[in-house]
Coordinates of N, CA and C in Angstrom, one line a residue:
Chain R
G1 N 11.9 -2.4 -25.2 CA 13.3 -1.8 -24.8 C 13.0 -0.6 -23.7
I2 N 13.8 -0.1 -23.2 CA 13.9 0.9 -22.1 C 13.3 2.1 -22.7
Q3 N 12.4 2.8 -21.8 CA 11.9 4.1 -22.1 C 12.6 5.1 -21.3
V4 N 12.9 6.3 -22.0 CA 13.5 7.4 -21.4 C 12.6 8.6 -21.8
E5 N 12.1 9.4 -20.5 CA 11.3 10.6 -20.7 C 11.9 11.7 -20.0
Q6 N 12.1 12.8 -20.9 CA 12.7 14.1 -20.3 C 11.7 15.1 -20.1
S7 N 11.6 15.9 -19.0 CA 10.7 17.0 -18.8 C 11.5 18.1 -18.3
P8 N 10.9 19.4 -18.5 CA 10.0 19.6 -19.6 C 10.3 19.6 -20.8
P9 N 9.6 19.5 -21.9 CA 9.9 19.5 -23.3 C 10.7 20.9 -23.6
D10 N 10.2 21.8 -23.1 CA 10.5 23.1 -23.5 C 10.6 24.1 -22.3
L11 N 11.8 24.9 -22.2 CA 11.9 25.7 -20.9 C 12.4 27.1 -21.5
I12 N 11.8 28.2 -21.1 CA 12.3 29.4 -21.4 C 12.6 30.3 -20.2
L13 N 13.8 30.9 -19.9 CA 14.2 31.5 -18.8 C 14.9 32.8 -19.3
Q14 N 14.9 33.7 -18.2 CA 15.6 35.0 -18.2 C 17.0 34.7 -17.8
E15 N 17.9 35.2 -18.3 CA 19.4 35.0 -18.0 C 19.6 35.4 -16.5
G16 N 20.3 34.5 -15.9 CA 20.4 34.6 -14.3 C 19.6 33.7 -13.7
A17 N 18.5 33.0 -14.3 CA 17.4 32.2 -13.6 C 18.3 30.7 -13.4
N18 N 17.7 30.0 -12.5 CA 18.2 28.6 -12.2 C 17.1 27.5 -12.8
S19 N 17.5 26.4 -13.3 CA 16.5 25.6 -13.8 C 16.9 24.1 -13.5
T20 N 15.9 23.2 -13.5 CA 16.1 21.7 -13.2 C 15.6 21.0 -14.3
L21 N 16.3 20.1 -14.8 CA 15.8 19.3 -16.1 C 15.7 17.8 -15.4
R22 N 14.6 17.2 -16.0 CA 14.5 15.8 -15.3 C 14.6 14.7 -16.4
C23 N 15.0 13.6 -16.0 CA 15.1 12.5 -17.0 C 14.7 11.1 -16.2
N24 N 13.5 10.6 -16.6 CA 13.2 9.3 -16.0 C 13.3 8.2 -16.9
F25 N 13.6 7.0 -16.4 CA 13.9 5.9 -17.3 C 13.2 4.6 -16.5
S26 N 12.9 3.7 -17.6 CA 11.8 2.7 -16.9 C 12.6 1.3 -16.5
D27 N 13.9 1.3 -16.6 CA 14.4 0.1 -16.1 C 15.8 0.5 -15.5
S28 N 16.5 -0.5 -15.1 CA 17.8 -0.3 -14.4 C 18.6 0.0 -15.5
V29 N 19.7 1.0 -15.2 CA 20.7 1.2 -16.2 C 22.0 1.0 -15.7
N30 N 23.1 0.9 -16.6 CA 24.5 0.6 -16.4 C 25.0 2.0 -16.3
N31 N 24.7 2.9 -17.3 CA 25.3 4.3 -17.3 C 24.1 5.2 -17.8
L32 N 24.4 6.5 -17.5 CA 23.6 7.6 -17.9 C 24.5 8.7 -18.0
Q33 N 24.1 9.6 -19.2 CA 25.0 10.5 -19.6 C 24.0 11.6 -20.1
W34 N 24.5 13.0 -19.7 CA 23.8 14.3 -20.2 C 24.7 15.0 -21.1
F35 N 23.9 15.4 -22.1 CA 24.5 16.2 -23.4 C 23.8 17.5 -23.6
H36 N 24.6 18.3 -24.2 CA 24.1 19.6 -24.7 C 24.1 19.7 -26.1
Q37 N 23.2 19.8 -26.9 CA 23.4 19.9 -28.4 C 23.4 21.4 -28.7
N38 N 24.3 22.0 -29.2 CA 24.3 23.4 -29.6 C 23.5 23.4 -30.8
P39 N 23.2 24.9 -31.3 CA 22.5 25.3 -32.6 C 23.3 24.6 -33.8
W40 N 24.5 24.4 -33.6 CA 25.3 23.7 -34.8 C 24.9 22.1 -34.8
G41 N 24.4 21.5 -34.0 CA 24.1 20.2 -34.0 C 25.1 19.4 -33.1
Q42 N 26.2 20.1 -32.7 CA 27.2 18.9 -32.1 C 26.6 18.8 -30.5
L43 N 26.8 17.5 -30.1 CA 26.4 17.1 -28.9 C 27.6 17.1 -28.1
I44 N 27.5 17.7 -26.9 CA 28.7 18.0 -25.8 C 28.4 17.2 -24.7
N45 N 29.2 16.5 -24.3 CA 29.1 15.6 -23.1 C 29.2 16.3 -21.9
L46 N 28.2 16.4 -21.1 CA 28.2 17.3 -20.1 C 28.6 16.6 -18.6
F47 N 28.0 15.4 -18.5 CA 28.3 14.4 -17.4 C 28.0 13.0 -17.8
Y48 N 28.9 12.0 -17.1 CA 28.8 10.6 -17.2 C 28.3 10.2 -15.8
I49 N 27.1 9.9 -15.6 CA 26.7 9.9 -14.1 C 25.7 8.7 -14.0
P50 N 26.2 7.5 -13.8 CA 25.2 6.4 -13.5 C 24.8 6.4 -12.2
S51 N 25.2 7.2 -11.3 CA 24.8 7.2 -9.8 C 25.5 8.4 -9.3
G52 N 24.8 9.1 -8.1 CA 25.4 10.1 -7.4 C 25.4 11.4 -8.0
T53 N 26.2 12.2 -7.4 CA 26.0 13.8 -7.9 C 27.5 14.3 -8.3
K54 N 27.6 15.0 -9.4 CA 28.6 15.6 -9.7 C 28.5 17.0 -10.1
Q55 N 29.3 17.7 -10.2 CA 29.2 19.3 -10.4 C 30.4 19.7 -11.3
N56 N 30.1 20.5 -12.2 CA 31.0 21.3 -13.2 C 30.7 22.6 -13.5
G57 N 31.3 23.5 -12.6 CA 30.9 25.0 -12.7 C 29.5 25.2 -12.4
R58 N 28.7 25.8 -13.2 CA 27.3 26.1 -12.8 C 26.4 25.0 -13.0
L59 N 26.9 24.0 -13.5 CA 26.0 22.7 -13.8 C 26.3 21.6 -12.8
S60 N 25.2 20.9 -12.5 CA 25.4 19.8 -11.7 C 24.5 18.8 -12.0
A61 N 24.7 17.5 -11.6 CA 23.6 16.6 -12.0 C 23.7 15.5 -10.9
T62 N 22.5 14.9 -10.6 CA 22.3 13.9 -9.6 C 21.6 12.8 -10.3
T63 N 22.0 11.5 -10.1 CA 21.3 10.2 -10.6 C 20.9 9.5 -9.4
V64 N 19.6 9.1 -9.2 CA 19.2 8.2 -8.1 C 18.7 7.0 -9.0
A65 N 19.7 6.1 -9.1 CA 19.5 4.8 -9.9 C 18.3 4.0 -9.2
T66 N 18.1 3.9 -8.0 CA 17.1 3.2 -7.3 C 15.9 3.7 -7.6
E67 N 15.7 4.9 -7.9 CA 14.4 5.2 -8.2 C 14.1 5.8 -9.7
R68 N 15.3 5.3 -10.6 CA 15.2 5.6 -12.1 C 14.9 7.0 -12.4
Y69 N 15.7 8.1 -12.0 CA 15.6 9.3 -12.5 C 17.0 10.2 -12.3
S70 N 17.1 11.0 -13.2 CA 18.3 12.0 -13.0 C 17.9 13.3 -13.1
L71 N 18.6 14.3 -12.4 CA 18.3 15.6 -12.6 C 19.6 16.4 -13.3
L72 N 19.4 17.4 -13.9 CA 20.3 18.3 -14.4 C 20.0 19.7 -13.9
Y73 N 21.0 20.3 -13.1 CA 20.7 21.7 -12.5 C 21.5 22.6 -13.2
I74 N 21.0 23.7 -13.6 CA 21.8 24.8 -14.1 C 21.4 26.0 -13.6
S75 N 22.6 26.5 -12.9 CA 22.2 27.8 -12.0 C 22.9 28.9 -12.6
S76 N 22.2 30.1 -12.4 CA 22.7 31.4 -13.2 C 22.9 31.2 -14.7
S77 N 21.7 30.9 -15.3 CA 21.9 30.6 -16.7 C 22.2 31.7 -17.6
Q78 N 23.1 31.4 -18.5 CA 23.4 32.5 -19.5 C 22.7 32.1 -21.1
T79 N 23.0 32.9 -22.0 CA 22.3 32.8 -23.2 C 23.1 31.6 -23.9
T80 N 24.3 31.5 -23.6 CA 25.0 30.3 -24.4 C 24.6 29.0 -23.8
D81 N 23.7 28.9 -22.7 CA 23.2 27.7 -22.2 C 22.1 27.1 -23.2
S82 N 21.5 28.1 -24.1 CA 20.4 27.7 -24.8 C 20.9 26.6 -25.7
G83 N 19.9 25.7 -26.0 CA 19.8 24.5 -26.8 C 19.1 23.3 -26.3
V84 N 19.4 22.1 -26.9 CA 18.7 20.9 -26.4 C 19.5 20.1 -25.6
Y85 N 18.8 19.8 -24.3 CA 19.6 18.9 -23.5 C 19.1 17.6 -23.4
F86 N 19.9 16.5 -23.7 CA 19.6 15.2 -23.8 C 20.0 14.3 -22.7
C87 N 19.3 13.3 -22.2 CA 19.9 12.2 -21.4 C 19.9 11.0 -22.1
A88 N 20.8 10.3 -21.9 CA 21.1 8.9 -22.5 C 21.5 7.9 -21.7
V89 N 20.7 6.6 -21.6 CA 21.0 5.7 -20.9 C 21.5 4.3 -21.7
G90 N 22.3 3.5 -20.8 CA 22.7 2.3 -21.4 C 22.3 1.3 -20.5
V91 N 21.9 0.1 -20.9 CA 21.3 -1.2 -20.1 C 22.1 -2.2 -20.3
S92 N 23.0 -2.4 -21.1 CA 23.8 -3.6 -21.3 C 25.1 -3.3 -21.7
N93 N 25.8 -4.4 -21.9 CA 27.2 -4.4 -22.4 C 27.3 -4.3 -24.0
A94 N 26.2 -4.1 -24.6 CA 26.1 -4.0 -26.1 C 26.5 -2.7 -26.8
G95 N 26.7 -1.7 -26.0 CA 27.1 -0.4 -26.4 C 26.1 0.4 -26.9
K96 N 24.8 0.2 -26.8 CA 23.6 1.0 -27.2 C 23.3 1.9 -26.1
S97 N 23.1 3.1 -26.6 CA 22.6 4.1 -25.5 C 21.3 4.8 -26.1
T98 N 20.3 4.7 -25.2 CA 18.9 5.3 -25.8 C 18.8 6.6 -25.2
F99 N 18.4 7.6 -26.1 CA 18.3 8.9 -25.7 C 16.8 9.2 -25.5
G100 N 16.4 10.3 -24.7 CA 15.2 10.8 -24.5 C 15.1 11.7 -25.7
D101 N 13.8 12.4 -25.8 CA 13.6 13.2 -26.9 C 14.1 14.8 -26.5
G102 N 14.7 15.0 -25.4 CA 15.3 16.3 -25.1 C 14.4 17.3 -24.5
T103 N 15.0 18.2 -23.7 CA 14.4 19.6 -23.3 C 15.2 20.6 -24.1
T104 N 14.3 21.4 -24.7 CA 14.7 22.6 -25.5 C 14.8 23.8 -24.5
L105 N 15.9 24.4 -24.1 CA 16.2 25.5 -23.3 C 16.3 26.7 -24.2
T106 N 15.7 27.7 -23.8 CA 15.9 29.1 -24.4 C 16.2 30.1 -23.1
V107 N 17.2 30.7 -23.1 CA 17.6 31.6 -22.2 C 17.7 33.2 -22.8
K108 N 16.8 33.9 -22.3 CA 16.7 35.3 -22.8 C 17.5 36.3 -22.2
P109 N 18.2 37.2 -23.0 CA 18.9 38.2 -22.2 C 18.2 39.2 -21.4
Chain Y
E1 N 45.7 16.3 -28.8 CA 44.5 15.1 -29.0 C 43.6 15.8 -29.9
T2 N 43.3 14.9 -30.9 CA 42.3 15.4 -31.9 C 40.8 14.7 -31.4
G3 N 39.7 15.6 -31.8 CA 38.4 15.0 -31.4 C 37.9 14.2 -32.6
V4 N 36.5 13.8 -32.5 CA 35.8 13.1 -33.3 C 35.5 14.1 -34.6
T5 N 35.9 13.5 -35.6 CA 35.6 14.3 -36.8 C 34.8 13.5 -37.8
Q6 N 33.8 14.1 -38.5 CA 33.0 13.6 -39.5 C 33.2 14.3 -40.8
S7 N 32.9 13.6 -41.9 CA 32.8 14.2 -43.2 C 31.8 13.5 -44.2
P8 N 31.2 14.0 -45.1 CA 31.1 15.5 -45.2 C 30.2 16.1 -44.2
T9 N 30.2 17.5 -44.2 CA 29.1 18.1 -43.0 C 27.8 18.1 -43.6
H10 N 27.7 18.3 -44.9 CA 26.2 18.3 -45.6 C 26.5 17.5 -46.8
L11 N 25.2 16.9 -47.2 CA 25.2 15.9 -48.4 C 23.7 15.9 -48.8
I12 N 23.5 16.2 -50.2 CA 22.1 16.2 -50.8 C 22.2 14.9 -51.9
K13 N 21.3 14.0 -51.6 CA 21.3 12.8 -52.6 C 19.8 12.8 -53.1
T14 N 19.7 12.1 -54.1 CA 18.2 11.7 -54.6 C 18.0 10.1 -54.2
R15 N 16.7 9.8 -54.0 CA 16.0 8.7 -53.6 C 16.7 7.4 -54.5
G16 N 17.0 6.5 -53.9 CA 17.4 5.3 -54.6 C 19.1 5.3 -54.7
Q17 N 19.6 6.4 -54.5 CA 21.3 6.4 -54.5 C 21.9 5.9 -53.2
Q18 N 23.1 5.9 -53.2 CA 23.9 5.3 -52.1 C 24.8 6.3 -51.6
V19 N 25.2 6.3 -50.4 CA 26.0 7.2 -49.7 C 26.9 6.6 -48.6
T20 N 27.9 7.2 -48.5 CA 29.0 6.7 -47.5 C 29.5 8.0 -46.7
L21 N 29.3 7.9 -45.5 CA 29.6 8.8 -44.5 C 30.8 8.4 -43.6
R22 N 31.8 9.4 -43.3 CA 33.1 8.8 -42.5 C 33.2 9.7 -41.2
C23 N 33.9 8.8 -40.4 CA 34.1 9.2 -39.0 C 35.6 8.8 -38.5
S24 N 36.3 9.8 -38.0 CA 37.5 9.6 -37.6 C 37.4 9.7 -36.0
S25 N 37.8 8.7 -35.1 CA 37.6 8.6 -33.7 C 38.6 9.5 -33.0
Q26 N 38.3 9.7 -31.6 CA 39.2 10.5 -31.0 C 40.5 9.8 -30.6
S27 N 41.4 10.3 -30.5 CA 42.8 9.5 -30.3 C 42.7 8.8 -29.1
G28 N 43.0 7.5 -29.2 CA 43.1 6.7 -27.9 C 41.8 5.8 -27.7
H29 N 40.9 6.1 -28.7 CA 39.5 5.4 -28.7 C 39.3 4.3 -29.7
N30 N 38.9 3.1 -29.3 CA 38.8 1.9 -30.2 C 37.4 1.8 -30.6
T31 N 36.4 2.4 -30.3 CA 35.0 2.2 -30.5 C 34.2 3.3 -31.2
V32 N 33.5 3.0 -32.1 CA 32.7 4.1 -32.8 C 31.2 3.5 -32.9
S33 N 30.4 4.5 -32.5 CA 28.9 4.1 -32.5 C 28.3 5.2 -33.5
W34 N 27.3 4.9 -34.2 CA 26.5 5.5 -35.1 C 25.1 6.0 -34.7
Y35 N 24.6 7.1 -34.8 CA 23.3 7.4 -34.6 C 22.6 8.2 -35.6
Q36 N 21.2 8.2 -35.7 CA 20.6 9.0 -36.7 C 19.6 9.8 -35.9
Q37 N 19.7 11.0 -36.2 CA 18.8 11.9 -35.4 C 17.8 12.7 -36.4
A38 N 16.7 12.3 -36.3 CA 15.6 13.2 -37.2 C 15.3 14.4 -36.6
L39 N 14.7 15.5 -37.3 CA 14.4 16.7 -36.7 C 13.5 16.7 -35.6
G40 N 13.8 17.2 -34.4 CA 13.0 17.2 -33.3 C 13.0 16.2 -32.2
Q41 N 13.9 15.1 -32.7 CA 14.0 14.0 -31.9 C 15.3 13.6 -31.3
G42 N 15.3 12.9 -30.4 CA 16.7 12.3 -29.8 C 17.4 11.4 -30.9
P43 N 18.8 11.2 -30.7 CA 19.4 10.3 -31.7 C 18.9 8.8 -31.4
Q44 N 18.8 8.2 -32.5 CA 18.5 6.7 -32.4 C 19.8 5.9 -32.8
F45 N 20.1 4.8 -32.0 CA 21.4 4.1 -32.3 C 21.2 3.2 -33.5
I46 N 22.2 3.4 -34.3 CA 22.2 2.3 -35.6 C 23.0 1.2 -35.3
F47 N 24.3 1.6 -34.9 CA 25.2 0.3 -34.7 C 26.4 0.7 -34.0
Q48 N 27.2 -0.1 -33.6 CA 28.6 0.1 -32.8 C 29.6 -0.7 -33.6
Y49 N 30.9 -0.1 -33.6 CA 32.0 -1.0 -34.1 C 33.1 -1.0 -33.0
Y50 N 33.5 -2.2 -32.5 CA 34.4 -2.4 -31.6 C 35.7 -3.1 -32.1
R51 N 36.8 -2.6 -32.2 CA 37.9 -3.3 -32.9 C 37.5 -4.0 -34.0
E52 N 36.9 -3.4 -35.0 CA 36.7 -3.8 -36.2 C 35.6 -4.6 -36.5
E53 N 34.9 -4.9 -35.4 CA 33.8 -5.9 -35.5 C 32.4 -5.1 -35.1
E54 N 31.3 -5.6 -35.7 CA 30.0 -4.9 -35.2 C 29.7 -5.4 -33.9
N55 N 29.4 -4.5 -32.9 CA 29.0 -4.9 -31.5 C 27.7 -4.3 -31.2
G56 N 26.7 -4.9 -31.6 CA 25.4 -4.3 -31.3 C 24.7 -3.4 -32.4
R57 N 23.6 -3.5 -32.8 CA 22.9 -3.1 -33.8 C 21.3 -2.5 -33.4
G58 N 20.9 -1.3 -33.7 CA 19.6 -1.0 -33.5 C 18.6 -1.3 -34.6
N59 N 17.5 -0.7 -34.4 CA 16.4 -1.2 -35.2 C 16.5 -0.5 -36.6
F60 N 17.5 -1.0 -37.4 CA 17.7 -0.3 -38.9 C 17.9 -1.3 -39.8
P61 N 17.3 -1.1 -41.1 CA 17.4 -2.2 -41.9 C 18.7 -2.5 -42.6
P62 N 19.0 -3.7 -43.1 CA 20.3 -4.1 -43.6 C 21.0 -3.1 -44.6
R63 N 20.0 -2.3 -45.3 CA 20.7 -1.3 -46.2 C 21.7 -0.2 -45.4
F64 N 21.5 -0.3 -44.0 CA 22.4 0.5 -43.4 C 23.6 -0.5 -42.9
S65 N 24.7 -0.2 -43.4 CA 25.9 -1.0 -43.0 C 27.0 -0.3 -42.7
G66 N 28.0 -0.9 -42.1 CA 29.2 -0.1 -41.6 C 30.4 -0.8 -41.7
L67 N 31.5 -0.1 -41.4 CA 32.9 -0.8 -41.4 C 33.7 0.1 -40.3
Q68 N 34.6 -0.6 -39.7 CA 35.6 0.0 -39.0 C 37.0 -0.4 -39.5
F69 N 37.9 0.5 -39.5 CA 39.2 0.3 -40.2 C 40.4 0.1 -39.1
P70 N 41.4 -0.4 -39.2 CA 42.5 -0.9 -38.2 C 42.9 0.4 -37.4
N71 N 42.8 1.7 -37.9 CA 43.0 2.9 -37.1 C 41.8 3.4 -36.5
Y72 N 40.8 2.6 -36.4 CA 39.6 2.8 -35.7 C 38.6 3.9 -36.3
S73 N 39.0 4.4 -37.3 CA 38.0 5.3 -38.1 C 37.0 4.3 -38.6
S74 N 35.9 4.9 -39.1 CA 34.7 4.1 -39.5 C 33.8 4.8 -40.7
E75 N 33.0 4.1 -41.3 CA 32.2 4.5 -42.4 C 30.8 3.9 -42.1
L76 N 29.9 4.9 -42.5 CA 28.5 4.3 -42.5 C 28.0 4.3 -43.9
N77 N 27.5 3.3 -44.5 CA 26.9 3.3 -45.8 C 25.6 3.1 -45.8
V78 N 24.8 3.7 -46.5 CA 23.3 3.7 -46.6 C 22.9 3.4 -48.2
N79 N 22.4 2.3 -48.6 CA 21.9 1.9 -50.0 C 20.5 2.3 -50.2
A80 N 20.0 2.3 -51.4 CA 18.8 2.5 -51.8 C 18.1 3.7 -50.8
L81 N 18.7 4.9 -50.9 CA 18.1 5.8 -50.1 C 16.7 6.2 -50.3
E82 N 16.1 6.4 -49.0 CA 14.6 6.9 -49.0 C 14.6 8.2 -48.6
L83 N 13.3 8.8 -48.7 CA 13.1 10.1 -48.2 C 13.3 10.4 -46.6
D84 N 12.8 9.3 -45.9 CA 12.9 9.2 -44.5 C 14.4 9.1 -44.0
D85 N 15.3 8.8 -44.8 CA 16.6 8.7 -44.4 C 17.5 10.1 -44.2
S86 N 16.5 11.0 -44.6 CA 17.0 12.6 -44.4 C 17.2 12.6 -42.9
A87 N 18.1 13.0 -42.3 CA 18.5 13.3 -41.1 C 20.1 13.7 -40.7
L88 N 20.1 14.0 -39.4 CA 21.7 14.3 -38.9 C 22.3 13.0 -38.5
Y89 N 23.4 12.6 -39.1 CA 24.0 11.4 -38.8 C 25.1 11.7 -37.7
L90 N 25.2 11.0 -36.6 CA 26.1 11.5 -35.7 C 27.0 10.3 -35.3
C91 N 28.4 10.4 -35.3 CA 29.2 9.5 -35.0 C 29.8 9.8 -33.5
A92 N 29.8 8.9 -32.7 CA 30.4 8.9 -31.3 C 31.6 8.0 -31.2
S93 N 32.9 8.3 -30.5 CA 33.9 7.3 -30.1 C 33.9 7.3 -28.6
S94 N 34.5 6.4 -28.3 CA 34.6 6.0 -26.7 C 35.9 5.0 -26.7
S95 N 36.0 5.0 -25.4 CA 37.4 4.1 -25.1 C 37.2 2.8 -24.8
G96 N 35.9 2.3 -25.1 CA 35.6 0.9 -24.8 C 34.2 0.6 -25.3
A97 N 33.8 -0.5 -25.3 CA 32.5 -1.0 -26.1 C 31.3 -1.0 -25.3
S98 N 31.5 -0.9 -24.0 CA 30.3 -0.9 -23.2 C 30.5 0.1 -21.9
N99 N 29.3 0.9 -21.7 CA 29.3 1.8 -20.7 C 30.2 2.8 -20.5
E100 N 30.6 3.3 -21.7 CA 31.7 4.4 -21.6 C 31.2 5.7 -22.1
K101 N 32.0 6.8 -21.7 CA 31.5 7.8 -21.9 C 31.6 8.2 -23.5
L102 N 30.8 8.8 -24.1 CA 30.5 9.0 -25.5 C 30.9 10.4 -25.8
F103 N 31.8 10.5 -26.8 CA 32.1 11.8 -27.5 C 31.9 11.8 -28.9
F104 N 30.9 12.9 -29.1 CA 30.3 12.9 -30.5 C 30.9 14.1 -31.6
G105 N 31.0 13.7 -32.7 CA 31.4 14.7 -33.8 C 30.2 15.5 -34.1
S106 N 30.5 16.5 -35.1 CA 29.5 17.6 -35.4 C 28.3 17.0 -36.3
G107 N 28.6 15.9 -36.9 CA 27.4 15.4 -37.6 C 27.5 15.4 -39.0
T108 N 26.9 14.8 -39.9 CA 26.6 14.9 -41.2 C 25.1 15.1 -41.6
Q109 N 24.8 16.3 -42.2 CA 23.3 16.5 -42.4 C 23.0 15.8 -43.8
L110 N 22.2 14.9 -43.9 CA 21.9 14.1 -45.1 C 20.6 14.7 -45.5
S111 N 20.4 15.0 -46.8 CA 19.0 15.4 -47.4 C 18.8 14.6 -48.5
V112 N 17.7 13.9 -48.5 CA 17.4 12.9 -49.6 C 16.2 13.5 -50.4
L113 N 16.4 13.7 -51.7 CA 15.4 14.4 -52.4 C 14.6 13.4 -53.4

């Protein structure tokens, strides 16, 4: 099956810093989503982005499908951005999404 | 518009028992997917239900089974619980069966002793 690798595994920032999280995948995909898992375990959908670039406030994402990677940018980070960020890809119409192991982000005040 | 709700939030069972987890999909959504998330890992796909039929299954044994009701809510049943079944179980709903944006509930934390 498809492999999804996220980097870095852990990231520690000072409040106000910018960061880039990366997601590499091993095969062509039909969809790609970025999620933020908060300390209570809930996964919040940040972006549905099979290709191209999207922005939502301080967050933006870019997927280059032909090169099999996606990037999540966080600007002016806040302590509430802390948590685990996952990317998930779908490769068929069977409904399965394959998740990476996540990037754990800690933003210090 | 109501979001995805899961119950119970926490559950403790002993090895060999059976458990049923419940999920109500977001209004307007007809598809529910179940995921298992072990500590420190990404969620793993268990199966998906679309219009009351199973539509895709991950690498989980048959003792993991599910059901979707006419109102699109869903149940996950696990028989003969094992210690390794201890995990966060997440339900996601979507407006279609393939390549749709996923909306997750808060999960059920299952501990098997």
